Coordinates of C-alpha atoms and ligand atoms in Angstrom, one line a residue:
X1 CA 0.1 -0.1 0.0
X2 CA 2.8 2.4 1.1
X3 CA 4.2 1.6 -2.3
X4 CA 1.1 2.0 -4.3
X5 CA 0.8 5.5 -2.5
X6 CA 4.1 6.8 -3.6
X7 CA 3.9 5.6 -7.1
X8 CA 0.6 7.2 -7.0
X9 CA 1.8 10.5 -5.5
X10 CA 4.7 10.4 -8.2
X11 CA 2.3 10.0 -11.1
X12 CA 0.3 12.5 -9.7
X13 CA 3.3 15.1 -9.6
X14 CA 4.3 14.3 -13.1
X15 CA 1.2 14.5 -14.6
X16 CA -0.1 17.3 -12.3
X17 CA 3.2 19.1 -13.6
X18 CA 1.8 18.8 -17.2
X19 CA -1.7 20.2 -16.2
X20 CA -0.8 22.9 -13.6
X21 CA -2.5 26.1 -12.9
X22 CA -4.9 25.8 -15.7
X23 CA -2.5 27.7 -17.8
X24 CA -2.7 24.4 -20.6
X25 CA 0.3 25.8 -22.5
X26 CA 4.0 26.1 -21.9
X27 CA 7.3 26.2 -23.6
X28 CA 10.7 24.4 -23.2
X29 CA 12.7 27.2 -24.5
X30 CA 12.0 30.8 -23.0
X31 CA 13.7 33.2 -25.4
X32 CA 10.7 33.2 -27.8
X33 CA 8.0 35.9 -26.7
X34 CA 4.8 34.7 -25.7
X35 CA 3.0 36.3 -28.6
X36 CA 4.8 34.4 -31.2
X37 CA 3.7 35.4 -35.1
X38 CA 2.0 32.3 -36.8
X39 CA 4.8 30.1 -38.2
X40 CA 6.1 30.1 -41.5
X41 CA 8.7 28.3 -43.6
X42 CA 11.2 30.8 -43.0
X43 CA 10.7 30.6 -39.1
X44 CA 14.0 29.1 -37.5
X45 CA 11.3 27.6 -34.8
X46 CA 9.6 24.5 -35.4
X47 CA 6.4 24.6 -32.8
X48 CA 5.7 21.3 -31.6
X49 CA 1.9 20.8 -29.9
X50 CA 1.7 17.6 -27.7
X51 CA -0.4 16.2 -24.9
X52 CA 2.3 15.4 -22.5
X53 CA 0.3 12.5 -20.1
X54 CA 1.1 9.6 -22.5
X55 CA 4.1 7.8 -21.4
X56 CA 6.2 6.2 -23.2
X57 CA 5.1 8.3 -26.1
X58 CA 5.3 11.7 -24.1
X59 CA 5.4 12.6 -20.7
X60 CA 7.2 15.1 -18.5
X61 CA 9.8 14.2 -16.0
X62 CA 12.4 15.9 -13.4
X63 CA 15.8 15.9 -14.5
X64 CA 19.0 15.9 -11.5
X65 CA 18.4 19.6 -11.3
X66 CA 14.8 19.2 -10.6
X67 CA 13.8 20.9 -14.2
X68 CA 11.0 19.8 -16.0
X69 CA 12.0 17.8 -18.9
X70 CA 9.8 16.5 -21.8
X71 CA 10.6 13.2 -23.1
X72 CA 9.1 10.2 -24.8
X73 CA 9.0 8.6 -28.5
X74 CA 7.1 11.3 -29.9
X75 CA 9.3 13.8 -28.4
X76 CA 12.6 12.5 -29.6
X77 CA 10.8 12.3 -32.8
X78 CA 10.0 15.9 -32.9
X79 CA 13.5 16.6 -31.8
X80 CA 15.0 14.6 -34.5
X81 CA 12.6 16.5 -37.1
X82 CA 13.7 19.9 -36.2
X83 CA 17.2 18.6 -36.0
X84 CA 17.0 17.6 -39.7
X85 CA 15.0 21.0 -40.8
X86 CA 17.6 23.0 -38.7
X87 CA 15.2 24.2 -36.6
X88 CA 15.2 24.9 -32.9
X89 CA 12.4 22.8 -31.4
X90 CA 9.6 24.5 -29.2
X91 CA 7.2 22.2 -27.3
X92 CA 4.0 23.6 -26.4
X93 CA 1.9 21.3 -24.1
X94 CA -1.7 21.1 -23.7
X95 CA -4.7 18.9 -23.4
X96 CA -5.0 16.1 -26.5
X97 CA -8.5 17.7 -27.4
X98 CA -7.0 21.2 -27.8
X99 CA -4.5 20.0 -30.2
X100 CA -6.4 20.2 -33.4
X101 CA -7.6 23.4 -33.1
X102 CA -4.3 24.7 -32.1
X103 CA -2.9 23.6 -35.7
X104 CA -5.6 24.8 -37.3
X105 CA -5.3 28.0 -35.9
X106 CA -1.4 27.7 -36.7
X107 CA -0.4 27.7 -33.2
X108 CA 1.4 25.1 -33.4
X109 CA 3.3 23.8 -36.7
X110 CA 3.2 20.0 -35.9
X111 CA 1.1 17.6 -33.6
X112 CA 2.9 14.5 -32.4
X113 CA 0.9 13.1 -29.8
X114 CA 0.2 9.2 -30.3
X115 CA -2.3 10.9 -32.9
X116 CA -4.0 8.1 -35.4
X117 CA -5.7 9.4 -38.9
X118 CA -9.0 8.9 -38.6
X119 CA -11.6 10.4 -41.1
X120 CA -12.8 13.4 -39.0
X121 CA -9.1 14.4 -38.2
X122 CA -8.0 13.8 -41.8
X123 CA -10.6 16.8 -43.1
X124 CA -8.8 19.1 -40.6
X125 CA -5.1 18.1 -40.9
X126 CA -2.9 16.1 -43.0
X127 CA -0.7 13.4 -41.6
X128 CA 2.4 12.2 -42.7
X129 CA 3.6 8.7 -43.2
X130 CA 2.9 6.3 -40.2
X131 CA 6.0 6.5 -37.6
X132 CA 4.7 3.7 -35.0
X133 CA 2.4 1.1 -34.3
X134 CA 1.2 0.5 -30.9
X135 CA 0.1 -2.7 -29.2
X136 CA -3.7 -2.6 -29.6
X137 CA -5.7 -0.7 -27.2
X138 CA -6.0 -2.4 -23.8
X139 CA -8.7 -2.4 -20.7
X140 CA -7.3 -1.0 -17.3
X141 CA -9.2 -2.4 -14.4
X142 CA -8.4 -2.8 -10.8
X143 CA -6.5 -5.7 -10.1
X144 CA -9.4 -7.3 -7.6
X145 CA -11.9 -7.0 -10.5
X146 CA -9.7 -8.2 -13.0
X147 CA -11.9 -11.6 -12.9
X148 CA -15.3 -10.0 -13.2
X149 CA -14.6 -9.0 -16.8
X150 CA -14.7 -11.9 -19.3
X151 CA -15.9 -9.9 -22.4
X152 CA -17.0 -6.6 -23.9
X153 CA -20.4 -7.1 -22.3
X154 CA -19.1 -7.5 -19.0
X155 CA -18.6 -3.7 -19.2
X156 CA -22.2 -2.9 -19.6
X157 CA -24.0 -0.5 -17.2
X158 CA -20.4 0.2 -15.7
X159 CA -18.4 3.5 -16.0
X160 CA -15.6 3.3 -18.5
X161 CA -13.0 6.2 -18.9
X162 CA -11.2 7.3 -21.8
X163 CA -9.5 10.8 -22.8
X164 CA -11.7 13.3 -24.4
X165 CA -11.6 13.6 -28.3
X166 CA -9.5 10.3 -28.5
X167 CA -10.3 6.9 -30.7
X168 CA -10.5 5.4 -27.1
X169 CA -13.5 7.1 -25.9
X170 CA -15.0 6.3 -29.4
X171 CA -14.3 2.5 -28.4
X172 CA -16.2 2.7 -25.5
X173 CA -19.3 4.4 -27.2
X174 CA -18.8 2.3 -30.4
X175 CA -17.7 -1.3 -29.0
X176 CA -18.3 -1.4 -25.6
X177 CA -22.3 -2.3 -25.5
X178 CA -24.0 -0.8 -22.4
X179 CA -21.0 0.8 -20.8
X180 CA -21.3 4.6 -19.5
X181 CA -18.4 6.5 -21.2
X182 CA -16.6 8.9 -18.6
X183 CA -14.8 11.4 -20.9
X184 CA -11.5 13.3 -19.0
X185 CA -9.2 15.6 -20.5
X186 CA -6.1 14.4 -19.0
X187 CA -4.9 10.6 -18.3
X188 CA -3.6 11.4 -15.0
X189 CA -7.4 12.2 -13.8
X190 CA -8.6 8.9 -15.4
X191 CA -6.1 7.1 -13.7
X192 CA -6.9 8.6 -10.3
X193 CA -10.6 8.0 -10.8
X194 CA -10.0 4.3 -11.4
X195 CA -7.5 4.0 -8.1
X196 CA -10.3 5.8 -6.0
X197 CA -13.1 3.4 -7.4
X198 CA -15.0 6.7 -9.3
X199 CA -14.7 4.4 -12.3
X200 CA -14.8 0.8 -13.1
X201 CA -12.1 0.7 -16.1
X202 CA -10.4 2.6 -18.5
X203 CA -9.3 2.6 -22.2
X204 CA -5.7 3.6 -23.5
X205 CA -3.3 2.7 -26.0
X206 CA -1.7 -0.4 -25.4
X207 CA 1.9 0.5 -24.6
X208 CA 0.4 3.3 -22.2
X209 CA -1.5 1.1 -20.3
X210 CA 1.0 -1.3 -19.6
X211 CA 3.0 1.3 -18.6
X212 CA 0.3 2.2 -15.7
X213 CA -0.3 -1.2 -15.1
X214 CA 3.4 -1.9 -14.3
X215 CA 3.6 1.2 -12.1
X216 CA 1.0 0.4 -9.7
X217 CA 0.2 -2.7 -8.2
X218 CA -3.6 -2.0 -7.5
X219 CA -4.3 -1.8 -11.5
X220 CA -4.1 -4.7 -13.8
X221 CA -4.8 -4.9 -17.5
X222 CA -8.3 -6.8 -18.5
X223 CA -7.7 -10.1 -20.7
X224 CA -10.4 -8.7 -22.8
X225 CA -9.0 -7.6 -26.2
X226 CA -9.9 -4.8 -28.2
X227 CA -9.4 -4.4 -32.2
X228 CA -6.1 -3.4 -34.2
X229 CA -4.3 -0.5 -33.3
X230 CA -3.8 2.1 -36.2
X231 CA -0.7 3.8 -36.7
X232 CA 0.5 6.8 -35.3
X233 CA 1.3 10.0 -37.5
X234 CA 2.4 13.2 -37.3
X235 CA -0.3 15.9 -38.2
X236 CA 0.6 19.4 -40.0
X237 CA -1.7 22.0 -41.1
X238 CA -4.4 20.8 -43.6
X239 CA -2.7 21.6 -47.2
X240 CA 0.6 21.8 -45.7
X241 CA 1.1 25.6 -46.0
X242 CA 4.5 25.7 -44.8
X243 CA 5.9 22.5 -46.9
X244 CA 6.7 20.4 -43.8
X245 CA 5.4 17.0 -45.0
X246 CA 8.4 16.2 -47.0
X247 CA 11.0 16.3 -44.4
X248 CA 9.1 14.8 -42.3
X249 CA 8.3 11.9 -43.9
X250 CA 12.5 11.5 -44.7
X251 CA 12.9 12.0 -41.1
X252 CA 10.5 8.9 -40.6
X253 CA 11.6 7.1 -42.8
X254 CA 15.4 7.7 -42.2
X255 CA 14.4 6.8 -37.9
X256 CA 12.7 3.7 -39.5
X257 CA 15.6 2.5 -41.2
X258 CA 18.3 2.8 -38.9
X259 CA 16.7 1.7 -35.8
X260 CA 16.4 4.8 -34.2
X261 CA 13.1 4.5 -33.5
X262 CA 13.8 1.2 -31.5
X263 CA 16.2 3.3 -29.4
X264 CA 14.0 6.0 -28.6
X265 CA 11.6 3.4 -27.3
X266 CA 14.1 1.9 -24.9
X267 CA 15.2 5.4 -24.0
X268 CA 11.3 6.4 -23.5
X269 CA 10.5 3.1 -21.2
X270 CA 13.8 3.7 -19.1
X271 CA 12.9 7.4 -18.4
X272 CA 9.1 6.9 -17.8
X273 CA 9.8 4.0 -15.4
X274 CA 12.7 5.9 -13.7
X275 CA 10.3 9.1 -13.5
X276 CA 7.4 7.0 -12.0
X277 CA 9.8 5.6 -9.6
X278 CA 10.8 9.1 -8.6
Ligands
LIG1 N1 -4.1 7.4 -30.2 C1 -5.3 7.7 -29.5 C2 -5.9 8.7 -30.4 O1 -5.4 8.9 -31.9 C3 -5.1 8.6 -28.1 C4 -4.0 9.8 -28.1 C5 -3.8 10.4 -26.7 N2 -2.8 11.1 -26.7 C6 -2.1 11.8 -25.9 N3 -0.9 12.3 -26.0 N4 -2.7 11.8 -24.9 O2 -6.8 9.4 -30.2

């Protein structure tokens, strides 16, 4: 129990950093004025929108000096893309369900957030080639209740959480008959709801569900399986007005070819485990 509480506290700390103060955006570099102009291809900065509540894809950890750092597979990819473009990367962290609007308004140049291309999103943005295909989505439940769930139907009448605006929320409404969707904007809040029995289960992308299950002895992955995962892609503004996609796809191709992505996965897993145990 003590270990669990410590884990819970550190997870809360880790993610509350991402969501603190109600101000959903913060930047990694300070030299850029808050009121940045609409990015164009001539700017020396690449503005990267993400939702850093999603280890191992994007999360915040405290480095040795106690400074907040962004890390994760998507963050490493963004850093590589910026380096390949010869630009400085600026991270803008926000709730997942604000990312598409921020991209449409030109507040960010790219979005990388374990994001799948859906029909609806494809009307609002353009997507790169795939850079990663996760395990299928998984259902996280309290360890003590895991035997109760044997099929998708066994979630009927239960409160099932998912992050607002994600494909996981669509799974709850479309594939889990009779389940009541609890949609919250941050994954850390969802995990709290589950830990404190305010909901019965949560649906997350596979690797993310595994992170939380491994970090928390009270939580377990349900054996009930969900369908295939769609690959994650980088989103840019519709029509790619700044002409970024070609370079992004080239960076992805190289990272896939030279095994760089696998190294990022390893690095992200090590760091997120460390961040959770701090
Ligand atoms: N893969 C899911 C989607 O595309 C969820 C992504 C959530 N990402 C995040 N950084 N919280 O809808």
